[in-house]
Amino acid sequence: MNAPDAAVQARQQLYRDMDPHNLTPLWEVLHALVPPQPRSPCVPAHWKYDEVRPFLMRAGQAITADEAVRRVLILENPALRGQSAATQSLYAGLQLILPGEVAPSHRHVQSALRFIVEGSGAYTAVDGERTTMHPGDFIITPSWTFHDHGNEADGPVVWLDGLDIPMVRFLDAGFAENDTARSQQVTRAEGSSLARYGHNMVPVRHDAPFGATSPIFSYPYERSRQALEQLERDAPIDAWDGVKLRYVNPLTGGYPMPTMATFMQKLPAGFAGKCWRQTDGAVYSVVEGSGSVEVEAGEQRWRFDFGPRDHFVIPSWHTARLSSPGGCVLFSFSDRPVHQALAIHREERLS
Ligand code: 1HN
């Protein structure tokens, strides 16, 4: 029922009079503030590698890694242009490093993950240890640790950067500083963190070297793939996810980073998955093979046919379904640990 004209006018006058005092009536915005279900401003998005790669290579001609500090093309959600965000909470970008280049050492509060997309033989260094990159490896830069990258191989190396930049920005909690050295000194042998923490054993006396972040900083693809292949052969296939595993912090059993969860999944050839939706928005990197993702929200529908090295985003509470006639491997990351820490995570598996 509408209020009579006089009442409406009195209200409008009230709003105008209080406005200069920075006061707003809740009852005019209540519904939008507390929606019956999430209505993400993000849209599903797809970046085909064939289309992105030429721009990355042109960026390689246009600016050095040293000049750029980080030579990255940001994967911006089409509905959030200008915000450097793939979803409301997650940043994603593709970083290129050419032979002989160094991306200088610095540190920041924002946590980062690297997922290697193309090329081998570049390294990243964290806390005095280097790790060599191979396609499909998942590498972590914990919050507030110095890190630099370099390429001592003979071809370009490209990786996906995933950072919690929008979350840290939302909380106004960002700090950053440059290192005194361009490349940090190597103080530990390559592979020592994996040997210490990555074989179902841990040192007898230890403190978590990176606090809430996993002490393993490179999770090699070779091992993730082996696990997925064995499970594809020997275990039931999940009707929604195919074969899907999450990466783990071996000291806690939780996610490798406090703000981001990471996953790898294999869809067997002929997989036609069921629909699901979840409140954590996710960014996907196609490791091998091809397939398609169908996404639905309200009346809107999207379908992306993806191939190797493509990237795509499924926003919060969008219904999605994966299929793959020939089989494929997908890496993904999301803000699920934050949802779970706040006890607000929801997931629905639809039939
Ligand atoms: C950063 O430090 C890296 O270390 C990549 O490779 C992307 C985006 C924003 C801020 C810092 C890196 C970044 C970043």
Tab-separated table of C-alpha atoms and ligand atoms in Angstrom:
chain	number	residue	atom	x	y	z
A	1	MET	CA	0.000	0.000	0.000
A	2	ASN	CA	1.344	3.432	-0.910
A	3	ALA	CA	1.539	6.194	1.634
A	4	PRO	CA	-0.705	9.211	0.884
A	5	ASP	CA	0.952	12.046	-1.048
A	6	ALA	CA	1.370	14.252	1.995
A	7	ALA	CA	3.182	11.489	3.866
A	8	VAL	CA	5.449	10.793	0.879
A	9	GLN	CA	6.298	14.471	0.647
A	10	ALA	CA	7.025	14.684	4.352
A	11	ARG	CA	9.395	11.743	4.026
A	12	GLN	CA	11.165	13.240	1.009
A	13	GLN	CA	11.587	16.475	2.955
A	14	LEU	CA	12.965	14.537	5.917
A	15	TYR	CA	15.543	12.797	3.649
A	16	ARG	CA	16.641	16.118	2.126
A	17	ASP	CA	16.974	17.770	5.516
A	18	MET	CA	19.024	14.971	7.048
A	19	ASP	CA	21.215	14.402	4.012
A	20	PRO	CA	23.767	17.162	4.815
A	21	HIS	CA	24.218	15.487	8.211
A	22	ASN	CA	25.276	12.224	6.530
A	23	LEU	CA	22.143	10.424	7.594
A	24	THR	CA	20.242	7.959	5.409
A	25	PRO	CA	16.994	6.098	6.133
A	26	LEU	CA	17.638	2.366	6.359
A	27	TRP	CA	14.115	1.467	5.237
A	28	GLU	CA	14.848	2.763	1.723
A	29	VAL	CA	17.855	0.435	1.275
A	30	LEU	CA	17.140	-2.479	3.589
A	31	HIS	CA	16.215	-4.930	0.851
A	32	ALA	CA	19.384	-4.248	-1.140
A	33	LEU	CA	21.556	-4.457	2.003
A	34	VAL	CA	20.266	-7.870	2.996
A	35	PRO	CA	19.310	-9.600	-0.250
A	36	PRO	CA	17.441	-12.904	-0.064
A	37	GLN	CA	20.413	-14.506	-1.814
A	38	PRO	CA	23.785	-13.312	-3.138
A	39	ARG	CA	23.546	-11.123	-6.226
A	40	SER	CA	27.157	-10.770	-7.259
A	41	PRO	CA	28.003	-7.777	-9.424
A	42	CYS	CA	30.611	-10.033	-11.088
A	43	VAL	CA	29.885	-11.835	-14.317
A	44	PRO	CA	31.259	-15.133	-15.574
A	45	ALA	CA	34.245	-14.441	-17.816
A	46	HIS	CA	36.581	-16.376	-20.120
A	47	TRP	CA	40.055	-15.474	-21.372
A	48	LYS	CA	41.225	-17.685	-24.240
A	49	TYR	CA	44.975	-18.128	-24.115
A	50	ASP	CA	45.286	-17.768	-27.891
A	51	GLU	CA	43.841	-14.284	-27.565
A	52	VAL	CA	45.760	-13.233	-24.451
A	53	ARG	CA	49.203	-14.572	-25.386
A	54	PRO	CA	49.922	-12.085	-28.216
A	55	PHE	CA	49.254	-9.181	-25.821
A	56	LEU	CA	51.547	-10.739	-23.218
A	57	MET	CA	54.322	-11.070	-25.809
A	58	ARG	CA	53.771	-7.479	-26.943
A	59	ALA	CA	54.050	-6.427	-23.299
A	60	GLY	CA	57.379	-8.286	-23.316
A	61	GLN	CA	58.536	-5.955	-26.100
A	62	ALA	CA	57.002	-2.841	-24.584
A	63	ILE	CA	58.481	-2.977	-21.060
A	64	THR	CA	61.146	-4.936	-19.178
A	65	ALA	CA	60.328	-6.926	-16.051
A	66	ASP	CA	62.672	-4.609	-14.153
A	67	GLU	CA	60.876	-1.445	-15.327
A	68	ALA	CA	57.458	-2.935	-14.726
A	69	VAL	CA	58.529	-4.495	-11.367
A	70	ARG	CA	55.935	-7.159	-12.261
A	71	ARG	CA	54.988	-7.515	-15.942
A	72	VAL	CA	51.423	-8.674	-15.584
A	73	LEU	CA	48.216	-8.396	-17.574
A	74	ILE	CA	45.392	-8.279	-15.047
A	75	LEU	CA	42.386	-10.515	-15.734
A	76	GLU	CA	39.668	-8.000	-14.896
A	77	ASN	CA	36.114	-9.058	-14.443
A	78	PRO	CA	34.181	-7.357	-17.291
A	79	ALA	CA	31.684	-6.029	-14.739
A	80	LEU	CA	34.423	-4.675	-12.424
A	81	ARG	CA	36.668	-2.856	-14.912
A	82	GLY	CA	39.156	-0.529	-13.256
A	83	GLN	CA	39.132	-2.412	-9.960
A	84	SER	CA	41.946	-4.894	-10.711
A	85	ALA	CA	39.656	-7.696	-9.605
A	86	ALA	CA	38.539	-11.023	-11.091
A	87	THR	CA	35.868	-11.360	-8.399
A	88	GLN	CA	34.889	-9.014	-5.557
A	89	SER	CA	37.574	-10.589	-3.354
A	90	LEU	CA	40.206	-12.040	-5.716
A	91	TYR	CA	42.832	-10.646	-8.038
A	92	ALA	CA	44.134	-12.656	-11.004
A	93	GLY	CA	46.764	-11.816	-13.608
A	94	LEU	CA	49.108	-13.444	-16.102
A	95	GLN	CA	52.772	-12.658	-15.526
A	96	LEU	CA	55.503	-12.922	-18.174
A	97	ILE	CA	59.215	-13.207	-17.481
A	98	LEU	CA	61.675	-13.422	-20.372
A	99	PRO	CA	65.091	-15.116	-20.413
A	100	GLY	CA	67.652	-13.191	-18.388
A	101	GLU	CA	65.091	-11.026	-16.611
A	102	VAL	CA	64.654	-10.459	-12.880
A	103	ALA	CA	61.510	-9.264	-11.089
A	104	PRO	CA	63.038	-7.519	-8.051
A	105	SER	CA	62.556	-8.629	-4.461
A	106	HIS	CA	59.819	-7.034	-2.383
A	107	ARG	CA	57.207	-8.037	0.163
A	108	HIS	CA	53.616	-7.182	0.944
A	109	VAL	CA	50.816	-8.219	3.240
A	110	GLN	CA	48.830	-9.645	0.323
A	111	SER	CA	49.276	-13.414	-0.109
A	112	ALA	CA	50.058	-14.654	-3.603
A	113	LEU	CA	49.833	-17.902	-5.472
A	114	ARG	CA	51.498	-18.719	-8.781
A	115	PHE	CA	50.177	-21.366	-11.104
A	116	ILE	CA	52.594	-22.078	-13.945
A	117	VAL	CA	50.923	-21.837	-17.354
A	118	GLU	CA	53.664	-21.899	-19.998
A	119	GLY	CA	57.410	-22.543	-20.075
A	120	SER	CA	59.885	-24.018	-17.635
A	121	GLY	CA	63.036	-23.023	-15.856
A	122	ALA	CA	62.161	-19.682	-14.307
A	123	TYR	CA	62.422	-19.536	-10.549
A	124	THR	CA	60.773	-17.793	-7.678
A	125	ALA	CA	62.579	-17.267	-4.391
A	126	VAL	CA	60.902	-17.067	-0.987
A	127	ASP	CA	62.704	-16.726	2.318
A	128	GLY	CA	66.094	-17.753	0.889
A	129	GLU	CA	64.867	-20.784	-1.067
A	130	ARG	CA	64.399	-20.943	-4.824
A	131	THR	CA	62.020	-23.197	-6.661
A	132	THR	CA	62.149	-23.928	-10.389
A	133	MET	CA	58.854	-23.571	-12.225
A	134	HIS	CA	57.233	-26.224	-14.423
A	135	PRO	CA	53.782	-26.047	-16.046
A	136	GLY	CA	51.093	-27.060	-13.578
A	137	ASP	CA	53.166	-26.356	-10.451
A	138	PHE	CA	51.383	-24.426	-7.691
A	139	ILE	CA	53.702	-22.059	-5.813
A	140	ILE	CA	52.967	-19.906	-2.759
A	141	THR	CA	54.284	-16.538	-1.651
A	142	PRO	CA	53.193	-16.183	1.981
A	143	SER	CA	52.071	-12.809	3.328
A	144	TRP	CA	54.973	-10.450	4.190
A	145	THR	CA	57.752	-12.675	2.800
A	146	PHE	CA	60.355	-11.239	0.437
A	147	HIS	CA	60.046	-12.721	-3.035
A	148	ASP	CA	61.746	-12.257	-6.378
A	149	HIS	CA	61.465	-14.067	-9.684
A	150	GLY	CA	64.013	-14.698	-12.414
A	151	ASN	CA	64.315	-16.546	-15.687
A	152	GLU	CA	67.606	-18.318	-16.353
A	153	ALA	CA	66.075	-20.584	-19.028
A	154	ASP	CA	65.932	-19.927	-22.761
A	155	GLY	CA	62.225	-19.268	-23.347
A	156	PRO	CA	59.424	-17.108	-21.967
A	157	VAL	CA	57.690	-18.282	-18.800
A	158	VAL	CA	54.091	-17.325	-17.998
A	159	TRP	CA	52.173	-17.959	-14.827
A	160	LEU	CA	48.838	-17.103	-13.268
A	161	ASP	CA	49.104	-14.853	-10.198
A	162	GLY	CA	46.272	-15.132	-7.683
A	163	LEU	CA	46.259	-12.609	-4.845
A	164	ASP	CA	43.865	-11.548	-2.087
A	165	ILE	CA	44.350	-7.881	-3.067
A	166	PRO	CA	40.648	-6.866	-3.020
A	167	MET	CA	40.170	-8.406	0.449
A	168	VAL	CA	43.198	-6.612	1.902
A	169	ARG	CA	42.035	-3.383	0.231
A	170	PHE	CA	38.559	-3.819	1.734
A	171	LEU	CA	40.132	-4.154	5.184
A	172	ASP	CA	42.584	-1.255	4.641
A	173	ALA	CA	45.350	-3.535	5.884
A	174	GLY	CA	47.938	-3.363	3.081
A	175	PHE	CA	51.641	-2.724	3.708
A	176	ALA	CA	54.506	-3.223	1.233
A	177	GLU	CA	58.235	-2.562	0.950
A	178	ASN	CA	61.115	-3.177	-1.424
A	179	ASP	CA	64.060	-5.361	-0.456
A	180	THR	CA	67.540	-3.863	-0.257
A	181	ALA	CA	68.807	-6.469	-2.742
A	182	ARG	CA	67.325	-6.982	-6.215
A	183	SER	CA	67.525	-10.769	-5.841
A	184	GLN	CA	67.545	-12.295	-2.394
A	185	GLN	CA	70.433	-14.443	-1.340
A	186	VAL	CA	69.881	-18.167	-1.558
A	187	THR	CA	70.368	-19.688	1.907
A	188	ARG	CA	68.615	-23.045	1.566
A	189	ALA	CA	68.882	-25.789	-1.042
A	190	GLU	CA	66.124	-26.078	-3.607
A	191	GLY	CA	63.503	-28.608	-2.554
A	192	SER	CA	64.290	-28.475	1.167
A	193	SER	CA	60.830	-27.225	2.151
A	194	LEU	CA	59.199	-30.019	0.112
A	195	ALA	CA	61.536	-32.595	1.677
A	196	ARG	CA	60.758	-31.290	5.185
A	197	TYR	CA	57.003	-30.929	4.893
A	198	GLY	CA	55.831	-32.568	1.659
A	199	HIS	CA	56.268	-36.288	2.307
A	200	ASN	CA	53.682	-36.953	5.018
A	201	MET	CA	56.319	-36.170	7.631
A	202	VAL	CA	57.416	-32.971	9.334
A	203	PRO	CA	60.493	-31.977	11.344
A	204	VAL	CA	60.275	-33.222	14.929
A	205	ARG	CA	60.879	-29.783	16.411
A	206	HIS	CA	59.578	-26.907	14.344
A	207	ASP	CA	57.559	-23.716	14.408
A	208	ALA	CA	55.335	-23.038	11.427
A	209	PRO	CA	57.849	-21.000	9.387
A	210	PHE	CA	55.133	-18.922	7.688
A	211	GLY	CA	52.495	-18.774	10.411
A	212	ALA	CA	49.059	-19.607	8.991
A	213	THR	CA	50.516	-20.268	5.519
A	214	SER	CA	51.767	-23.651	4.365
A	215	PRO	CA	55.500	-24.341	4.854
A	216	ILE	CA	55.531	-26.022	1.416
A	217	PHE	CA	55.957	-23.318	-1.147
A	218	SER	CA	55.911	-25.383	-4.323
A	219	TYR	CA	53.430	-28.195	-4.937
A	220	PRO	CA	54.733	-29.941	-8.088
A	221	TYR	CA	52.254	-30.842	-10.828
A	222	GLU	CA	53.838	-34.236	-11.318
A	223	ARG	CA	52.568	-35.370	-7.931
A	224	SER	CA	49.125	-33.758	-8.162
A	225	ARG	CA	48.578	-35.301	-11.572
A	226	GLN	CA	49.675	-38.753	-10.423
A	227	ALA	CA	47.140	-38.666	-7.597
A	228	LEU	CA	44.316	-37.562	-9.889
A	229	GLU	CA	45.150	-40.182	-12.504
A	230	GLN	CA	45.208	-42.988	-9.961
A	231	LEU	CA	41.893	-41.880	-8.472
A	232	GLU	CA	40.349	-41.624	-11.939
A	233	ARG	CA	41.310	-45.264	-12.511
A	234	ASP	CA	40.594	-46.709	-9.088
A	235	ALA	CA	37.914	-44.674	-7.309
A	236	PRO	CA	34.343	-43.487	-7.898
A	237	ILE	CA	33.995	-40.340	-10.041
A	238	ASP	CA	32.108	-37.508	-8.349
A	239	ALA	CA	29.077	-36.502	-10.445
A	240	TRP	CA	29.722	-32.760	-9.909
A	241	ASP	CA	33.513	-32.470	-9.713
A	242	GLY	CA	34.947	-35.503	-11.496
A	243	VAL	CA	38.064	-36.216	-9.431
A	244	LYS	CA	38.830	-33.138	-7.325
A	245	LEU	CA	41.403	-32.638	-4.572
A	246	ARG	CA	42.226	-29.583	-2.530
A	247	TYR	CA	45.769	-28.543	-1.725
A	248	VAL	CA	46.609	-28.744	1.957
A	249	ASN	CA	48.799	-27.100	4.585
A	250	PRO	CA	50.410	-30.231	6.074
A	251	LEU	CA	50.806	-28.570	9.490
A	252	THR	CA	47.105	-27.835	9.923
A	253	GLY	CA	45.150	-29.909	7.421
A	254	GLY	CA	43.607	-26.621	6.306
A	255	TYR	CA	44.056	-24.583	3.155
A	256	PRO	CA	47.575	-23.600	2.078
A	257	MET	CA	46.857	-19.891	2.616
A	258	PRO	CA	44.589	-18.167	5.124
A	259	THR	CA	42.675	-16.304	2.412
A	260	MET	CA	42.692	-18.587	-0.622
A	261	ALA	CA	41.811	-22.222	-1.271
A	262	THR	CA	43.333	-24.065	-4.219
A	263	PHE	CA	42.099	-27.136	-6.023
A	264	MET	CA	43.002	-29.434	-8.883
A	265	GLN	CA	40.511	-31.673	-10.627
A	266	LYS	CA	40.430	-34.115	-13.500
A	267	LEU	CA	37.325	-34.595	-15.600
A	268	PRO	CA	37.410	-38.029	-17.224
A	269	ALA	CA	36.761	-38.266	-20.968
A	270	GLY	CA	32.999	-38.168	-21.570
A	271	PHE	CA	32.300	-36.353	-18.276
A	272	ALA	CA	28.981	-34.467	-18.203
A	273	GLY	CA	28.757	-32.964	-14.729
A	274	LYS	CA	25.777	-32.000	-12.599
A	275	CYS	CA	24.985	-28.411	-11.568
A	276	TRP	CA	26.211	-26.791	-8.376
A	277	ARG	CA	26.510	-23.356	-6.819
A	278	GLN	CA	28.678	-22.063	-3.992
A	279	THR	CA	29.225	-18.705	-2.298
A	280	ASP	CA	32.963	-18.662	-2.987
A	281	GLY	CA	33.681	-17.223	-6.406
A	282	ALA	CA	36.468	-19.068	-8.224
A	283	VAL	CA	39.104	-18.509	-10.890
A	284	TYR	CA	40.032	-21.493	-13.090
A	285	SER	CA	43.163	-22.241	-15.102
A	286	VAL	CA	42.919	-25.013	-17.696
A	287	VAL	CA	45.988	-27.232	-17.346
A	288	GLU	CA	45.409	-29.854	-20.034
A	289	GLY	CA	42.604	-30.897	-22.339
A	290	SER	CA	39.420	-29.092	-23.208
A	291	GLY	CA	35.789	-28.903	-22.188
A	292	SER	CA	33.003	-26.501	-21.472
A	293	VAL	CA	31.410	-24.729	-18.549
A	294	GLU	CA	27.784	-23.621	-18.556
A	295	VAL	CA	26.819	-20.932	-16.060
A	296	GLU	CA	23.399	-19.640	-15.102
A	297	ALA	CA	22.129	-16.847	-12.855
A	298	GLY	CA	18.480	-15.796	-12.955
A	299	GLU	CA	17.545	-15.484	-16.620
A	300	GLN	CA	21.128	-15.169	-17.815
A	301	ARG	CA	23.185	-17.945	-19.312
A	302	TRP	CA	26.790	-18.290	-20.425
A	303	ARG	CA	28.699	-21.102	-22.090
A	304	PHE	CA	32.473	-21.131	-22.439
A	305	ASP	CA	34.318	-23.744	-24.500
A	306	PHE	CA	37.782	-23.863	-23.003
A	307	GLY	CA	41.143	-25.274	-24.063
A	308	PRO	CA	44.615	-25.538	-22.536
A	309	ARG	CA	45.896	-22.403	-20.691
A	310	ASP	CA	42.512	-20.661	-20.842
A	311	HIS	CA	41.206	-18.953	-17.727
A	312	PHE	CA	37.647	-18.461	-16.573
A	313	VAL	CA	35.699	-17.150	-13.579
A	314	ILE	CA	32.589	-18.555	-11.919
A	315	PRO	CA	31.186	-15.863	-9.580
A	316	SER	CA	29.490	-16.460	-6.239
A	317	TRP	CA	26.130	-18.264	-6.306
A	318	HIS	CA	26.106	-18.739	-10.071
A	319	THR	CA	24.944	-22.220	-11.040
A	320	ALA	CA	27.625	-24.034	-13.028
A	321	ARG	CA	28.154	-27.325	-14.751
A	322	LEU	CA	31.341	-28.754	-16.287
A	323	SER	CA	31.664	-31.169	-19.149
A	324	SER	CA	34.549	-32.587	-21.136
A	325	PRO	CA	34.196	-34.995	-24.072
A	326	GLY	CA	37.963	-35.617	-24.240
A	327	GLY	CA	38.910	-35.208	-20.571
A	328	CYS	CA	40.778	-32.322	-18.949
A	329	VAL	CA	42.642	-31.097	-15.868
A	330	LEU	CA	41.602	-27.853	-14.127
A	331	PHE	CA	43.313	-25.820	-11.406
A	332	SER	CA	41.194	-23.359	-9.457
A	333	PHE	CA	41.368	-20.982	-6.511
A	334	SER	CA	38.698	-19.293	-4.438
A	335	ASP	CA	38.106	-17.272	-1.265
A	336	ARG	CA	36.557	-20.284	0.513
A	337	PRO	CA	38.794	-20.125	3.648
A	338	VAL	CA	37.418	-16.668	4.427
A	339	HIS	CA	33.816	-17.822	4.007
A	340	GLN	CA	34.532	-20.749	6.304
A	341	ALA	CA	36.374	-18.645	8.894
A	342	LEU	CA	33.292	-16.406	9.015
A	343	ALA	CA	31.005	-19.471	9.089
A	344	ILE	CA	29.002	-18.197	6.100
A	345	HIS	CA	30.039	-20.637	3.406
A	346	ARG	CA	27.213	-22.272	1.467
A	347	GLU	CA	27.269	-24.814	-1.289
A	348	GLU	CA	24.393	-26.518	-3.093
A	349	ARG	CA	24.778	-29.565	-5.258
A	350	LEU	CA	21.816	-29.680	-7.619
A	351	SER	CA	20.676	-32.755	-9.472
B	1	1HN	C1	53.191	-9.053	-6.951
B	1	1HN	O1	54.093	-8.817	-5.996
B	1	1HN	C2	53.397	-10.085	-7.861
B	1	1HN	O2	55.333	-10.871	-6.789
B	1	1HN	C3	52.455	-10.336	-8.831
B	1	1HN	O3	54.923	-11.588	-8.756
B	1	1HN	C4	51.317	-9.571	-8.936
B	1	1HN	C5	49.975	-7.745	-8.165
B	1	1HN	C6	49.786	-6.702	-7.315
B	1	1HN	C7	50.683	-6.422	-6.315
B	1	1HN	C8	51.823	-7.200	-6.165
B	1	1HN	C9	54.639	-10.898	-7.775
B	1	1HN	C10	51.099	-8.540	-8.049
B	1	1HN	C11	52.040	-8.259	-7.049
